[in-house]
Structure formats: C-alpha cells, structure tokens
Amino acid sequence: MGFLTNRKALVVGVASNRSIAWGVAEAMHRQGAEVALTYQNDKLKSRVEQCSAACGGGPVMPLDVTDDAQIDAVFSELKQTWGHLDILVHAVGFAPREELEGSFVDNTTRAGYAMAHDISAYSFVALARGARALMQDRNASLLTLSYLGGERALPNYNVMGPAKASLEAAVRYMAHDLGPEGIRVNAVSAGPIRTLAASGIGDFRKMLDYNAAAAPLRRNVDIDEVGNTSAFLCSELASGITGEVVHVDAGFHAVALSGNALGADD
Ligand code: NAD
Ligand code: 0WE
C-alpha cells in the first residue's frame, strides 16, 4: 500500500515526459493516488493524454491559468467526477523569452513583469481558491515548484526571480489562510533540470555543470527525486509541515563556496 492510496490529486503543468509535473504525477501514482492532469493548449493535448494513460488514466482537462473561466471549469468537472480533492500541484512558470537574458534592469518591461507574476505566482492563489471548497476537512495539501532564483540573484533568470519570490511569499500567506481548514501549503525548490522550460535558455548546459560541480552531492537532481519529495509533502507523512520551501537540489543552496572549487577533493 502506497502512502497516497485513495488520494485524489490534480497536477497542473505537464507538457512532456520531461516535465517536473510529470515526475510528480508518476510519483503520486506509484504511491496509490488517482491523478488528474491538465494541458495548457490543444498543441499539448495528445501528449498529456498519453501521460495520463501511463499513470492510471484519470481525468484530463484543458487549463490555461490566465483564464478564470477555465479554472472554474476544471474544479466543477472535478466536483462532478470525484466530489472532492486531496492534492493540488502547481508546476507552471512563464515569462517572455526575450526577458530571460541580458540585463535585468534594461530588459524587464511592465507587461513582462506582470505576465511573469500572473502566470508564475498569482495562478497558484487562483487555483487554491478554486480547490478550496473541494478540500474541506480531509487533510488536503497544495504544492508549487520554485527555484533558487527567487532567493538569490543569478544571470538571465531575471524577471522570474521576483516572480518566484512572490510565489514563495504566497505559499506562506496561503498556509496562514488555509491552515485552520487543515489544508497545508508548501513548495519544492528544485535544482536545474533540462525540461521544455529550460530549452533555449542560453548556457543551460554550463549551469547544469556548475551546479553539479558545486553541490554537496556533486551531481544534479532529476524529476523522480523532485516527484518523490513532492509526493511525501502532499502525504500524511508530512502532516506537520506547512508554509515550507523544501530544496531538492543536491544541496546546492546550502553552500557558498564548494570544497571542490578550492581543489579540496574530486
Ligand atoms: P515544463 O516546460 O515542462 O513545464 C512548464 C509548464 O508550464 C508547461 O506544462 C506549460 O504548459 C505550463 N504553462 C505555462 N504557461 C501556462 C499557462 N498560461 N497556463 C497553463 N499552463 C502554463 O518545465 P518545468 O521545468 O517542468 O517547469 C515546471 C515548474 O518547475 C515551473 O514552475 C518552473 O519554474 C519550476 N522549476 C523548474 C526548474 C528547471 O530547471 N526545469 C527548476 C526549478 C523549478
Ligand atoms: O523556472 C524556470 C523556467 C522558467 C521559464 C522558462 C521559459 C523558457 C521559454 C519561464 N518562461 C520561459 N519562457 C519561454 O518563452 N527554471 C527554473 C528553469 C530555468 O530557466 C532559466 C534558468 C533556469 C534554471 C533561465 C535563465 C537562467 C536559469
């Protein structure tokens, strides 16, 4: 028996079998959860349907998180098919491509800043509001995906940094607001992983190598590791954890100067 047996999970953010959301969906399914998936647009529909078939064949629905009507439709369908919801996973982030390079100050526009925050941070709050009524009195939990760029500055992540900082603050305010209803709210801050959102990012390979060289575990993480920690956080094994940001990054966030860089080992 898995530790999520009979739990109902909605996972938002699968675009391919490399998506972090897919690692989370698979891990939750392995632990016995029933999994519903959403797809952002028709281009992604058939890929997400294939993913769904590979993790139990739960409900599959369209969802662009900038559209309030689509958010409402997802939760009315889940109310009809499941009647309630135990887990909501938000693994969505977006900023205009051209604002993810070069000078943060010069390249960040008012519209790009608003879009990054709308899609990457506000949408978690909007989904929580939609899920709230379905999550009453069942030790439900919400989870989002963040990145170290929300805590510290690094090249090119630019406007996504403030958006992740906003997302992590929202985790704490949502935990404060929903805790009295028994709903927990947490984030996993993942190390860099080659997904669609990482493709086309200049020097991503160099970043992966840098992270692997400096991290205490001397390697990068994969979507199964992020998925397993996410499944744990959304389970009763984590019943005392809320308002938390857990780093799944081989320890990279914990060090300022790696022994490796000084030639101390490896
Ligand atoms: P991905 O491209 O597989 O997933 C991003 C998802 O966001 C896609 O499914 C896409 O459809 C969805 N999305 C974008 N705009 C949307 C909208 N308007 N409505 C609905 N969905 C929308 O990439 P990923 O790396 O798996 O990203 C998932 C999450 O993980 C993001 O929040 C990202 O910031 C975070 N993250 C990624 C990494 C990494 O290195 N890949 C590291 C830490 C955190
Ligand atoms: O959060 C992310 C990805 C964010 C992202 C990626 C894209 C690419 C395509 C947001 N919006 C877009 N828009 C697009 O048009 N990560 C944590 C992965 C990531 O992205 C980076 C990173 C890392 C790590 C961008 C620059 C530097 C590092």
CSV table of N, CA and C in Angstrom, one decimal, residues 5-10 34 36 59 61 74-88 130-140:
chain,number,residue,atom,x,y,z
A,5,THR,N,-2.5,6.2,-1.1
A,5,THR,CA,-3.6,5.3,-1.5
A,5,THR,C,-5.0,6.0,-1.4
A,6,ASN,N,-5.8,6.0,-2.4
A,6,ASN,CA,-7.1,6.6,-2.5
A,6,ASN,C,-7.1,8.1,-2.4
A,7,ARG,N,-6.0,8.7,-2.5
A,7,ARG,CA,-6.0,10.2,-2.5
A,7,ARG,C,-6.1,10.7,-4.0
A,8,LYS,N,-6.8,11.8,-4.1
A,8,LYS,CA,-7.1,12.4,-5.4
A,8,LYS,C,-6.3,13.6,-5.7
A,9,ALA,N,-5.5,13.6,-6.7
A,9,ALA,CA,-4.5,14.6,-7.0
A,9,ALA,C,-4.7,15.3,-8.4
A,10,LEU,N,-4.8,16.6,-8.4
A,10,LEU,CA,-4.8,17.4,-9.6
A,10,LEU,C,-3.4,17.9,-9.9
A,34,GLU,N,-4.9,8.7,-7.3
A,34,GLU,CA,-5.5,8.9,-8.6
A,34,GLU,C,-5.2,10.3,-9.1
A,36,ALA,N,-5.4,13.5,-11.9
A,36,ALA,CA,-6.0,14.3,-13.0
A,36,ALA,C,-4.9,15.2,-13.5
A,59,PRO,N,-8.9,11.9,-15.0
A,59,PRO,CA,-9.4,13.0,-15.8
A,59,PRO,C,-8.3,13.8,-16.5
A,61,MET,N,-8.0,17.6,-18.6
A,61,MET,CA,-8.8,18.8,-18.9
A,61,MET,C,-8.0,19.9,-19.4
A,74,VAL,N,-12.4,23.5,-14.5
A,74,VAL,CA,-11.7,22.4,-14.0
A,74,VAL,C,-12.2,21.9,-12.7
A,75,PHE,N,-12.5,22.9,-11.8
A,75,PHE,CA,-13.0,22.4,-10.5
A,75,PHE,C,-14.5,22.0,-10.5
A,76,SER,N,-15.3,22.5,-11.4
A,76,SER,CA,-16.6,21.9,-11.5
A,76,SER,C,-16.6,20.5,-12.0
A,77,GLU,N,-15.7,20.3,-13.0
A,77,GLU,CA,-15.6,18.9,-13.5
A,77,GLU,C,-15.1,17.9,-12.4
A,78,LEU,N,-14.1,18.4,-11.6
A,78,LEU,CA,-13.6,17.5,-10.5
A,78,LEU,C,-14.7,17.3,-9.5
A,79,LYS,N,-15.5,18.3,-9.2
A,79,LYS,CA,-16.6,18.1,-8.2
A,79,LYS,C,-17.5,17.1,-8.7
A,80,GLN,N,-17.8,17.1,-10.0
A,80,GLN,CA,-18.7,16.1,-10.6
A,80,GLN,C,-18.1,14.7,-10.6
A,81,THR,N,-16.8,14.6,-11.1
A,81,THR,CA,-16.3,13.2,-11.2
A,81,THR,C,-15.7,12.6,-9.9
A,82,TRP,N,-15.1,13.4,-9.1
A,82,TRP,CA,-14.5,12.9,-7.8
A,82,TRP,C,-15.3,13.4,-6.6
A,83,GLY,N,-15.9,14.5,-6.6
A,83,GLY,CA,-16.7,15.1,-5.5
A,83,GLY,C,-15.8,15.8,-4.5
A,84,HIS,N,-14.5,15.5,-4.5
A,84,HIS,CA,-13.6,16.2,-3.6
A,84,HIS,C,-12.2,16.1,-4.2
A,85,LEU,N,-11.2,16.8,-3.5
A,85,LEU,CA,-9.8,16.8,-4.0
A,85,LEU,C,-8.9,16.8,-2.7
A,86,ASP,N,-7.8,16.0,-2.8
A,86,ASP,CA,-6.9,16.0,-1.7
A,86,ASP,C,-5.6,16.7,-2.0
A,87,ILE,N,-5.2,16.8,-3.2
A,87,ILE,CA,-3.9,17.3,-3.6
A,87,ILE,C,-4.0,18.2,-4.8
A,88,LEU,N,-3.4,19.4,-4.8
A,88,LEU,CA,-3.2,20.2,-6.0
A,88,LEU,C,-1.7,20.5,-6.2
A,130,GLY,N,-10.1,28.0,-6.2
A,130,GLY,CA,-11.0,27.1,-6.9
A,130,GLY,C,-11.0,25.8,-6.2
A,131,ALA,N,-9.9,25.3,-5.6
A,131,ALA,CA,-9.9,24.0,-5.0
A,131,ALA,C,-10.5,24.0,-3.6
A,132,ARG,N,-10.5,25.1,-2.9
A,132,ARG,CA,-10.8,25.2,-1.5
A,132,ARG,C,-12.0,24.5,-1.1
A,133,ALA,N,-13.1,24.7,-1.7
A,133,ALA,CA,-14.4,24.0,-1.3
A,133,ALA,C,-14.3,22.5,-1.4
A,134,LEU,N,-13.5,22.0,-2.4
A,134,LEU,CA,-13.4,20.6,-2.6
A,134,LEU,C,-12.4,19.9,-1.6
A,135,MET,N,-11.7,20.8,-0.8
A,135,MET,CA,-10.6,20.3,0.0
A,135,MET,C,-10.9,20.3,1.5
A,136,GLN,N,-12.2,20.6,1.8
A,136,GLN,CA,-12.5,20.8,3.2
A,136,GLN,C,-12.4,19.5,4.0
A,137,ASP,N,-11.9,19.6,5.2
A,137,ASP,CA,-11.9,18.5,6.2
A,137,ASP,C,-11.4,17.2,5.7
A,138,ARG,N,-10.2,17.2,4.9
A,138,ARG,CA,-9.7,16.0,4.5
A,138,ARG,C,-8.1,16.0,4.5
A,139,ASN,N,-7.5,16.9,5.3
A,139,ASN,CA,-6.1,17.0,5.4
A,139,ASN,C,-5.5,17.1,4.0
A,140,ALA,N,-6.1,18.1,3.2
A,140,ALA,CA,-5.6,18.3,1.9
A,140,ALA,C,-4.3,19.1,1.8
